[in-house]
Short mmCIF file of C-alpha atoms and ligand atoms in Angstrom, two decimals:
data_model
loop_
_atom_site.label_atom_id
_atom_site.label_comp_id
_atom_site.label_asym_id
_atom_site.label_seq_id
_atom_site.Cartn_x
_atom_site.Cartn_y
_atom_site.Cartn_z
CA MET A 1 0.00 0.00 0.00
CA LYS A 2 1.32 3.43 -0.89
CA ILE A 3 0.05 6.42 1.04
CA VAL A 4 0.72 10.12 0.53
CA THR A 5 0.44 12.02 3.81
CA ILE A 6 -0.22 15.75 3.84
CA LEU A 7 1.19 17.77 6.75
CA GLY A 8 1.56 21.49 7.24
CA ALA A 9 0.82 22.80 10.71
CA ARG A 10 2.21 22.09 14.18
CA PRO A 11 -0.60 19.86 15.51
CA GLN A 12 -0.44 17.75 12.36
CA PHE A 13 3.18 16.81 12.94
CA ILE A 14 2.25 15.58 16.40
CA LYS A 15 -0.78 13.62 15.13
CA ALA A 16 1.23 12.05 12.29
CA ALA A 17 4.07 10.77 14.46
CA PRO A 18 2.26 7.71 15.93
CA VAL A 19 0.46 6.86 12.68
CA SER A 20 3.62 7.07 10.55
CA ARG A 21 5.44 4.82 12.99
CA VAL A 22 2.85 2.05 12.58
CA LEU A 23 2.19 2.65 8.90
CA ARG A 24 5.82 2.38 7.85
CA LYS A 25 6.21 -1.10 9.35
CA LYS A 26 4.51 -2.58 6.30
CA HIS A 27 3.67 0.17 3.86
CA ILE A 28 5.15 2.98 1.82
CA GLU A 29 4.46 6.51 3.03
CA MET A 30 5.47 9.68 1.22
CA ILE A 31 5.15 12.89 3.23
CA ILE A 32 4.25 16.22 1.65
CA HIS A 33 4.93 19.20 3.95
CA THR A 34 2.96 22.15 2.60
CA GLY A 35 5.09 24.66 4.51
CA GLN A 36 2.06 26.24 6.19
CA HIS A 37 4.15 26.39 9.36
CA TYR A 38 7.80 27.08 8.69
CA ASP A 39 9.57 28.62 11.73
CA ALA A 40 12.01 26.08 13.18
CA ASN A 41 10.10 26.04 16.47
CA MET A 42 6.76 25.51 14.66
CA SER A 43 7.97 22.74 12.36
CA ASP A 44 11.52 21.26 12.30
CA ILE A 45 11.69 20.73 16.04
CA PHE A 46 8.74 18.31 15.91
CA PHE A 47 10.25 16.24 13.09
CA GLU A 48 13.44 15.94 15.14
CA GLU A 49 11.93 15.25 18.57
CA LEU A 50 9.23 12.91 17.36
CA ASN A 51 11.40 11.10 14.83
CA ILE A 52 9.02 11.86 12.00
CA PRO A 53 10.60 10.91 8.69
CA LYS A 54 11.86 13.88 6.68
CA PRO A 55 9.23 15.08 4.20
CA ASP A 56 9.69 13.71 0.68
CA TYR A 57 8.32 16.96 -0.69
CA HIS A 58 8.42 20.43 0.84
CA LEU A 59 6.10 22.87 -0.90
CA GLY A 60 7.22 26.04 0.90
CA VAL A 61 3.77 27.61 0.64
CA GLY A 62 4.10 29.69 3.83
CA SER A 63 1.58 32.22 5.12
CA GLY A 64 -1.08 34.08 3.17
CA SER A 65 -4.79 34.67 2.81
CA HIS A 66 -6.97 31.56 2.85
CA GLY A 67 -7.44 31.60 -0.91
CA LYS A 68 -3.79 32.18 -1.75
CA GLN A 69 -2.47 29.68 0.76
CA THR A 70 -4.97 26.93 -0.07
CA GLY A 71 -4.77 27.62 -3.80
CA GLU A 72 -0.99 27.30 -3.93
CA MET A 73 -1.23 24.07 -1.98
CA LEU A 74 -3.83 22.68 -4.40
CA ILE A 75 -1.64 23.36 -7.43
CA LYS A 76 1.49 21.88 -5.90
CA ILE A 77 -0.10 18.87 -4.19
CA GLU A 78 -1.92 17.91 -7.39
CA GLU A 79 1.34 17.69 -9.35
CA ILE A 80 2.87 15.38 -6.78
CA VAL A 81 -0.16 13.16 -6.30
CA LEU A 82 -0.44 12.74 -10.08
CA LYS A 83 3.20 11.72 -10.18
CA GLU A 84 3.14 9.42 -7.15
CA GLN A 85 -0.24 7.73 -7.86
CA PRO A 86 -0.79 6.62 -4.24
CA ASP A 87 -3.52 4.20 -3.12
CA TYR A 88 -4.66 6.72 -0.50
CA VAL A 89 -4.10 10.31 0.59
CA LEU A 90 -3.99 10.76 4.36
CA VAL A 91 -4.92 14.06 6.01
CA TYR A 92 -5.15 15.19 9.62
CA GLY A 93 -7.39 17.62 11.45
CA ASP A 94 -8.84 20.79 9.99
CA THR A 95 -6.23 23.17 8.65
CA ASN A 96 -5.93 24.64 5.17
CA SER A 97 -3.35 21.92 4.45
CA THR A 98 -5.98 19.29 5.35
CA LEU A 99 -8.54 20.76 2.98
CA ALA A 100 -6.07 21.16 0.12
CA GLY A 101 -4.90 17.55 0.38
CA ALA A 102 -8.43 16.17 0.58
CA LEU A 103 -9.72 18.22 -2.32
CA VAL A 104 -6.86 17.30 -4.63
CA ALA A 105 -7.21 13.58 -3.88
CA ALA A 106 -10.99 13.47 -4.17
CA LYS A 107 -10.91 15.18 -7.58
CA LEU A 108 -8.31 12.66 -8.76
CA HIS A 109 -10.48 9.79 -7.44
CA ILE A 110 -7.88 8.79 -4.90
CA PRO A 111 -9.56 7.78 -1.63
CA VAL A 112 -9.03 10.20 1.24
CA ILE A 113 -8.32 9.03 4.78
CA HIS A 114 -9.28 11.68 7.34
CA VAL A 115 -7.86 11.30 10.82
CA GLU A 116 -9.71 13.36 13.43
CA ALA A 117 -12.92 13.29 11.41
CA GLY A 118 -16.35 14.37 12.62
CA LEU A 119 -15.46 17.30 14.86
CA ARG A 120 -17.85 20.20 14.82
CA SER A 121 -18.03 23.53 16.62
CA PHE A 122 -21.20 24.45 14.68
CA ASN A 123 -19.61 27.84 14.04
CA LYS A 124 -18.97 28.34 10.34
CA LYS A 125 -17.11 31.59 11.00
CA MET A 126 -14.17 29.41 12.03
CA PRO A 127 -11.98 28.49 9.04
CA GLU A 128 -11.43 25.12 10.67
CA GLU A 129 -15.17 24.32 10.60
CA ILE A 130 -15.29 24.84 6.83
CA ASN A 131 -12.16 22.75 6.38
CA ARG A 132 -13.56 19.89 8.48
CA ILE A 133 -16.96 19.78 6.84
CA MET A 134 -15.50 19.83 3.34
CA THR A 135 -12.87 17.23 4.17
CA ASP A 136 -15.32 14.87 5.86
CA HIS A 137 -17.68 15.05 2.91
CA VAL A 138 -15.03 13.95 0.40
CA SER A 139 -13.35 11.32 2.60
CA GLU A 140 -13.51 7.57 2.11
CA PHE A 141 -12.25 6.64 5.59
CA LEU A 142 -13.28 8.76 8.55
CA PHE A 143 -11.37 8.01 11.71
CA CYS A 144 -13.08 9.69 14.64
CA PRO A 145 -11.55 10.38 18.06
CA THR A 146 -14.83 10.21 20.02
CA ASP A 147 -18.41 8.94 19.90
CA THR A 148 -19.58 12.54 19.57
CA ALA A 149 -17.62 12.83 16.31
CA VAL A 150 -19.28 9.66 14.97
CA GLU A 151 -22.66 11.10 15.91
CA ASN A 152 -21.89 14.42 14.21
CA LEU A 153 -21.13 12.58 10.96
CA LYS A 154 -24.30 10.52 11.27
CA ASN A 155 -26.25 13.77 11.50
CA GLU A 156 -24.74 14.72 8.12
CA ASN A 157 -25.61 11.28 6.66
CA ILE A 158 -22.00 10.08 6.68
CA THR A 159 -21.90 6.55 8.09
CA ARG A 160 -19.76 4.44 5.72
CA ASN A 161 -16.22 3.68 6.92
CA VAL A 162 -16.71 5.84 10.01
CA ILE A 163 -14.78 4.36 12.93
CA ASN A 164 -14.11 5.65 16.43
CA VAL A 165 -10.48 4.67 16.93
CA GLY A 166 -9.80 7.07 19.80
CA ASP A 167 -7.54 10.08 19.67
CA VAL A 168 -4.11 9.87 18.02
CA MET A 169 -2.92 12.71 20.25
CA TYR A 170 -3.42 10.38 23.20
CA ASP A 171 -1.13 7.84 21.49
CA ALA A 172 1.46 10.61 21.15
CA VAL A 173 1.18 11.66 24.79
CA LEU A 174 1.55 8.10 26.09
CA TYR A 175 4.57 7.49 23.87
CA ASN A 176 6.38 10.69 24.82
CA LYS A 177 5.42 11.33 28.43
CA GLU A 178 8.36 9.52 30.00
CA LEU A 179 10.76 10.84 27.42
CA ALA A 180 9.63 14.34 28.33
CA GLN A 181 10.29 13.65 32.01
CA GLN A 182 13.79 12.45 31.21
CA LYS A 183 14.79 15.08 28.68
CA SER A 184 12.98 18.34 29.35
CA THR A 185 14.65 20.89 31.60
CA ILE A 186 12.09 23.60 30.91
CA LEU A 187 10.89 23.97 34.51
CA SER A 188 14.34 24.69 35.88
CA ASP A 189 15.26 26.74 32.81
CA LEU A 190 12.31 29.04 33.51
CA GLY A 191 12.61 28.87 37.31
CA LEU A 192 9.19 27.27 37.66
CA GLU A 193 7.87 25.00 40.36
CA ALA A 194 5.41 22.22 39.67
CA LYS A 195 1.77 23.24 40.19
CA GLN A 196 2.79 26.83 41.01
CA TYR A 197 2.02 28.34 37.59
CA HIS A 198 -0.65 28.46 34.92
CA LEU A 199 0.15 27.60 31.31
CA ILE A 200 -1.32 29.77 28.53
CA THR A 201 -1.66 29.27 24.77
CA ILE A 202 -3.73 31.51 22.48
CA HIS A 203 -3.80 31.47 18.68
CA ARG A 204 -7.34 31.08 17.33
CA ALA A 205 -8.27 33.54 14.61
CA GLU A 206 -11.53 34.34 16.41
CA ASN A 207 -9.44 35.68 19.31
CA THR A 208 -6.31 37.02 17.68
CA ASP A 209 -8.08 38.78 14.81
CA ASP A 210 -10.30 40.79 17.14
CA VAL A 211 -8.56 43.60 19.02
CA GLN A 212 -11.22 43.76 21.73
CA ASN A 213 -10.97 40.03 22.38
CA MET A 214 -7.20 40.34 22.73
CA LYS A 215 -7.58 43.33 25.08
CA ASN A 216 -9.98 41.31 27.24
CA ILE A 217 -7.66 38.30 27.31
CA LEU A 218 -4.68 40.45 28.39
CA GLU A 219 -6.82 42.20 31.01
CA ALA A 220 -7.83 38.81 32.43
CA PHE A 221 -4.18 37.72 32.57
CA ALA A 222 -3.36 40.96 34.41
CA GLN A 223 -6.01 40.12 37.02
CA ILE A 224 -4.64 36.60 37.62
CA GLU A 225 -1.91 37.15 40.17
CA GLU A 226 -0.19 33.78 40.04
CA THR A 227 2.77 32.99 37.77
CA LYS A 228 1.78 32.43 34.17
CA VAL A 229 3.84 30.98 31.31
CA TRP A 230 2.84 31.74 27.74
CA PRO A 231 4.62 30.13 24.80
CA ILE A 232 3.32 32.55 22.23
CA HIS A 233 2.14 31.46 18.78
CA PRO A 234 3.68 33.62 15.99
CA ARG A 235 0.21 34.66 14.82
CA THR A 236 -0.58 36.06 18.25
CA LYS A 237 2.78 37.78 18.59
CA HIS A 238 2.33 39.51 15.24
CA LYS A 239 -1.25 40.54 16.05
CA LEU A 240 -0.35 42.00 19.45
CA ALA A 241 2.41 44.03 17.81
CA ALA A 242 0.02 45.23 15.08
CA TYR A 243 -2.54 46.30 17.71
CA GLY A 244 0.17 48.02 19.77
CA LEU A 245 -0.78 45.86 22.77
CA SER A 246 1.99 45.12 25.24
CA VAL A 247 2.31 42.27 27.74
CA GLU A 248 5.17 43.99 29.61
CA LYS A 249 3.11 45.31 32.49
CA ILE A 250 1.22 42.10 33.20
CA PRO A 251 2.54 40.87 36.56
CA ASN A 252 4.16 37.44 36.88
CA LEU A 253 3.81 36.65 33.18
CA LYS A 254 6.58 34.90 31.29
CA VAL A 255 6.07 35.14 27.55
CA ILE A 256 8.37 32.72 25.74
CA GLU A 257 8.85 31.51 22.18
CA PRO A 258 6.88 28.40 21.12
CA VAL A 259 8.41 25.31 22.71
CA GLY A 260 9.02 21.79 21.41
CA TYR A 261 6.66 18.93 22.18
CA LEU A 262 8.64 17.45 25.09
CA ASP A 263 8.90 20.82 26.81
CA MET A 264 5.21 21.42 26.13
CA LEU A 265 4.21 18.10 27.72
CA THR A 266 6.31 19.01 30.74
CA LEU A 267 4.79 22.48 31.01
CA GLU A 268 1.30 21.00 30.68
CA SER A 269 1.62 18.17 33.15
CA ASN A 270 3.12 20.42 35.83
CA ALA A 271 0.74 23.34 35.40
CA LYS A 272 -1.83 24.23 38.02
CA LYS A 273 -4.29 25.15 35.29
CA ILE A 274 -4.12 25.47 31.53
CA ILE A 275 -5.70 28.48 29.84
CA THR A 276 -6.02 27.96 26.11
CA ASP A 277 -7.97 28.26 22.89
CA SER A 278 -6.12 25.36 21.24
CA GLY A 279 -7.89 22.14 20.33
CA GLY A 280 -4.90 19.94 20.98
CA VAL A 281 -4.00 21.61 24.25
CA GLN A 282 -7.55 21.19 25.62
CA LYS A 283 -7.23 17.46 25.04
CA GLU A 284 -3.73 17.23 26.45
CA ALA A 285 -4.95 19.01 29.59
CA TYR A 286 -7.53 16.23 29.88
CA PHE A 287 -4.96 13.47 29.30
CA MET A 288 -2.67 15.02 31.94
CA GLN A 289 -5.60 15.59 34.29
CA VAL A 290 -4.87 19.29 34.58
CA PRO A 291 -7.99 21.50 34.79
CA CYS A 292 -8.47 23.60 31.66
CA VAL A 293 -10.07 26.98 30.97
CA THR A 294 -10.97 27.43 27.30
CA VAL A 295 -11.02 30.95 25.91
CA ARG A 296 -13.62 30.24 23.24
CA GLU A 297 -17.40 30.29 22.86
CA GLN A 298 -17.61 26.68 21.65
CA THR A 299 -15.47 23.59 21.85
CA GLU A 300 -15.39 20.52 19.62
CA TRP A 301 -14.16 18.56 22.63
CA VAL A 302 -17.45 18.55 24.51
CA GLU A 303 -16.44 15.48 26.56
CA THR A 304 -13.89 17.63 28.38
CA LEU A 305 -16.63 19.89 29.72
CA GLU A 306 -18.04 17.07 31.80
CA ALA A 307 -17.11 17.18 35.46
CA GLU A 308 -15.52 20.60 34.90
CA ALA A 309 -12.32 19.16 33.48
CA ASN A 310 -12.63 22.08 31.08
CA ILE A 311 -14.61 25.32 31.46
CA LEU A 312 -15.67 27.36 28.41
CA VAL A 313 -15.40 31.08 29.11
CA GLY A 314 -15.19 32.96 25.82
CA THR A 315 -13.37 36.28 26.17
CA ASP A 316 -15.29 37.75 29.09
CA VAL A 317 -12.68 39.05 31.55
CA GLU A 318 -14.62 38.14 34.70
CA LYS A 319 -15.47 34.67 33.42
CA ILE A 320 -11.84 33.92 32.57
CA VAL A 321 -10.60 35.07 35.96
CA ALA A 322 -13.36 33.27 37.88
CA ALA A 323 -12.79 30.00 36.00
CA VAL A 324 -9.05 30.11 36.70
CA LYS A 325 -9.72 30.70 40.42
CA LYS A 326 -12.46 28.08 40.67
CA GLU A 327 -11.70 24.92 42.66
CA VAL A 328 -12.72 21.95 40.53
CA ARG A 329 -12.59 18.20 41.11
CA PRO A 330 -12.90 16.67 37.67
CA VAL A 331 -13.43 12.95 37.15
CA TYR A 332 -11.59 11.71 34.07
CA SER A 333 -12.56 8.76 31.87
CA ASP A 334 -11.45 6.98 28.72
CA VAL A 335 -13.62 8.98 26.30
CA PHE A 336 -10.58 9.52 24.06
CA GLY A 337 -9.82 5.81 23.69
CA ASP A 338 -6.97 3.60 24.83
CA GLY A 339 -3.95 5.19 23.15
CA LYS A 340 -3.91 2.67 20.31
CA ALA A 341 -5.60 4.79 17.68
CA ALA A 342 -2.71 4.55 15.20
CA GLU A 343 -2.79 0.74 15.14
CA LYS A 344 -6.55 0.74 14.69
CA ILE A 345 -6.30 3.18 11.79
CA VAL A 346 -3.70 1.12 9.93
CA GLU A 347 -5.55 -2.15 10.58
CA ALA A 348 -8.80 -0.71 9.27
CA ILE A 349 -7.16 0.48 6.05
CA GLU A 350 -5.45 -2.90 5.61
CA ARG A 351 -8.82 -4.65 5.96
CA ALA A 352 -10.39 -2.56 3.20
C1 UD1 B 401 -3.28 27.19 11.68
C2 UD1 B 401 -4.63 26.52 11.43
C3 UD1 B 401 -5.34 26.30 12.75
C4 UD1 B 401 -4.46 25.55 13.73
C5 UD1 B 401 -3.11 26.25 13.86
C6 UD1 B 401 -2.19 25.41 14.71
C7 UD1 B 401 -5.79 27.11 9.32
C8 UD1 B 401 -6.84 27.95 8.71
N1 UD1 B 401 -5.48 27.40 10.61
O1 UD1 B 401 -3.53 28.47 12.24
O2 UD1 B 401 -6.52 25.55 12.53
O3 UD1 B 401 -5.10 25.50 14.97
O4 UD1 B 401 -2.51 26.39 12.57
O5 UD1 B 401 -1.12 26.15 15.22
O6 UD1 B 401 -5.24 26.24 8.69
N2 UD1 B 401 3.35 32.27 11.33
C9 UD1 B 401 4.69 32.45 11.47
N3 UD1 B 401 5.49 31.36 11.40
C10 UD1 B 401 5.02 30.11 11.17
C11 UD1 B 401 3.65 29.95 11.01
C12 UD1 B 401 2.82 31.03 11.10
O7 UD1 B 401 5.17 33.56 11.70
O8 UD1 B 401 5.82 29.16 11.11
C13 UD1 B 401 2.45 33.45 11.47
C14 UD1 B 401 2.27 34.24 10.19
O9 UD1 B 401 2.15 35.59 10.54
C15 UD1 B 401 0.94 33.74 9.68
C16 UD1 B 401 0.18 33.47 10.98
O10 UD1 B 401 1.16 33.01 11.88
O11 UD1 B 401 0.28 34.67 8.87
C17 UD1 B 401 -0.92 32.46 10.83
O12 UD1 B 401 -0.44 31.22 10.31
P1 UD1 B 401 -1.44 30.21 9.56
O13 UD1 B 401 -0.76 28.94 9.29
O14 UD1 B 401 -2.10 30.89 8.42
O15 UD1 B 401 -2.58 29.98 10.61
P2 UD1 B 401 -2.47 29.61 12.16
O16 UD1 B 401 -3.03 30.75 12.93
O17 UD1 B 401 -1.10 29.14 12.47
N1 UDP B 402 2.46 22.70 21.26
C1 UDP B 402 3.84 22.66 21.37
N2 UDP B 402 4.50 23.82 21.70
C2 UDP B 402 3.87 24.99 21.93
C3 UDP B 402 2.44 25.01 21.84
C4 UDP B 402 1.77 23.86 21.49
O1 UDP B 402 4.45 21.60 21.17
O2 UDP B 402 4.52 25.99 22.22
C5 UDP B 402 1.74 21.47 20.88
C6 UDP B 402 0.70 21.03 21.88
O3 UDP B 402 1.30 20.23 22.89
C7 UDP B 402 -0.27 20.25 21.01
C8 UDP B 402 -0.21 20.99 19.69
O4 UDP B 402 1.00 21.73 19.70
O5 UDP B 402 0.17 18.93 20.82
C9 UDP B 402 -1.38 21.90 19.56
O6 UDP B 402 -1.20 22.72 18.46
P1 UDP B 402 -1.88 24.14 18.31
O7 UDP B 402 -2.32 24.64 19.63
O8 UDP B 402 -0.94 24.98 17.53
O9 UDP B 402 -3.12 23.85 17.32
P2 UDP B 402 -4.58 23.24 17.51
O10 UDP B 402 -4.48 21.97 18.27
O11 UDP B 402 -5.42 24.27 18.19
O12 UDP B 402 -5.04 23.05 16.11
#
C-alpha cells in the first residue's frame, strides 16, 4: 500500500508521528509538507523530537490569505499526487493543508483518509469548521476520536467507513510522556515549580483577529496574580504588535517563544491550570488531568466539559478570571480511547 500524507501545521506533525510509525512497518508513506508552518520552532523541532521521517516533498507555501495559501497548496499537491499515484491520501485535522490535500485527492479519485474526522463547533465563522466539513464530505475513511464525532457525521448522513479509533494525540502523549520527564529541563530553565504556575496558549483567529478580544484576554491575565507561562504562537505575537498591545506590564507573566513537544508536555503536566484556545491543548490538559479553561465560545471537545475538566469562558474578563480561580474536582474517563488509535487506523485500512 502506498500512502501520501499531507502535513503542514504544528498539531499535524504531532498527530502524524504515531500513525507514521505504525504505517511504515509494512507500507510505503510519502510525506508532503505544505510549509504552512515554517519557523524552526513551529515545524523542524517536531520532526526531530518525534522522529518523523523527513518530508519527501516540501512545498514552501508559507503564510497568506486563505485563498492564496490553499490555492498554492492545491496546485502543488496535485502535481505530486499525479506523479506518485498513491492508493490513499492521508490528512489530519482541519487546517488549510488538510482541505487542500483532501480536495486534490478526491478530484483525482484517490480515496481520502481523514484522521480526526467528525469534529464540529457548529460555528462556520471558524476556518477550521469549513475545512472539516468539506474534508469529511469527500473522505472515504473517517477516523473519529470520540463517539460525539461519529454522531456528528451521522447527522450529516456520513456513516460508511466511520470508525471511532480514539484520539491519536493520546497515542502521542503516552509514547512521549516519559521521554519528556527524562529530557525536558524547561521547569528549571524558567525557574518554575510544579503546580505553582498556569500555562497559557492563544492562537485562534476568532481571538487574535479581534482587538477587543485580545484586550480582554490580556486584562484577564493581568487580574490573575499567580505565575503564568505563555509560549506565544507567531500569529498572536504579530497581532499584538500590530494592535500596539503590550504584555510587559502584566505581573508574573513569562512570555516565551513556542516550545518543542517534550517541553510542552512538561509544562502542561506540571501546570496548576491550563488556559487555552487550542484544540490539541484542551485534550492534552484532559490526558494530563490538569484542569483547563478554554477561551472560546464553543469547543469541539465537549467530553472535556463534563465534570468541569474544562470550562468554556469565551473572552469575558470576569469569566476567565473566575474559572481560573475556581476549585474543581474533575473525574476523568477513557472517552478519548486507549492510546492505540494509530494501530486501529492502519488495521482498518489494511482490511479494506
Ligand atoms: C493554523 C490553522 C489552525 C491551527 C493552527 C495550529 C488554518 C486555517 N489554521 O492556524 O486551525 O489551529 O494552525 O497552530 O489552517 N506564522 C509564522 N510562522 C510560522 C507559522 C505562522 O510567523 O511558522 C504566522 C504568520 O504571521 C501567519 C500566521 O502566523 O500569517 C498564521 O499562520 P497560519 O498557518 O495561516 O494559521 P495559524 O493561525 O497558524
Ligand atoms: N504545542 C507545542 N509547543 C507549543 C504550543 C503547542 O508543542 O509551544 C503542541 C501542543 O502540545 C499540542 C499541539 O502543539 O500537541 C497543539 O497545536 P496548536 O495549539 O498549535 O493547534 P490546535 O491543536 O489548536 O489546532
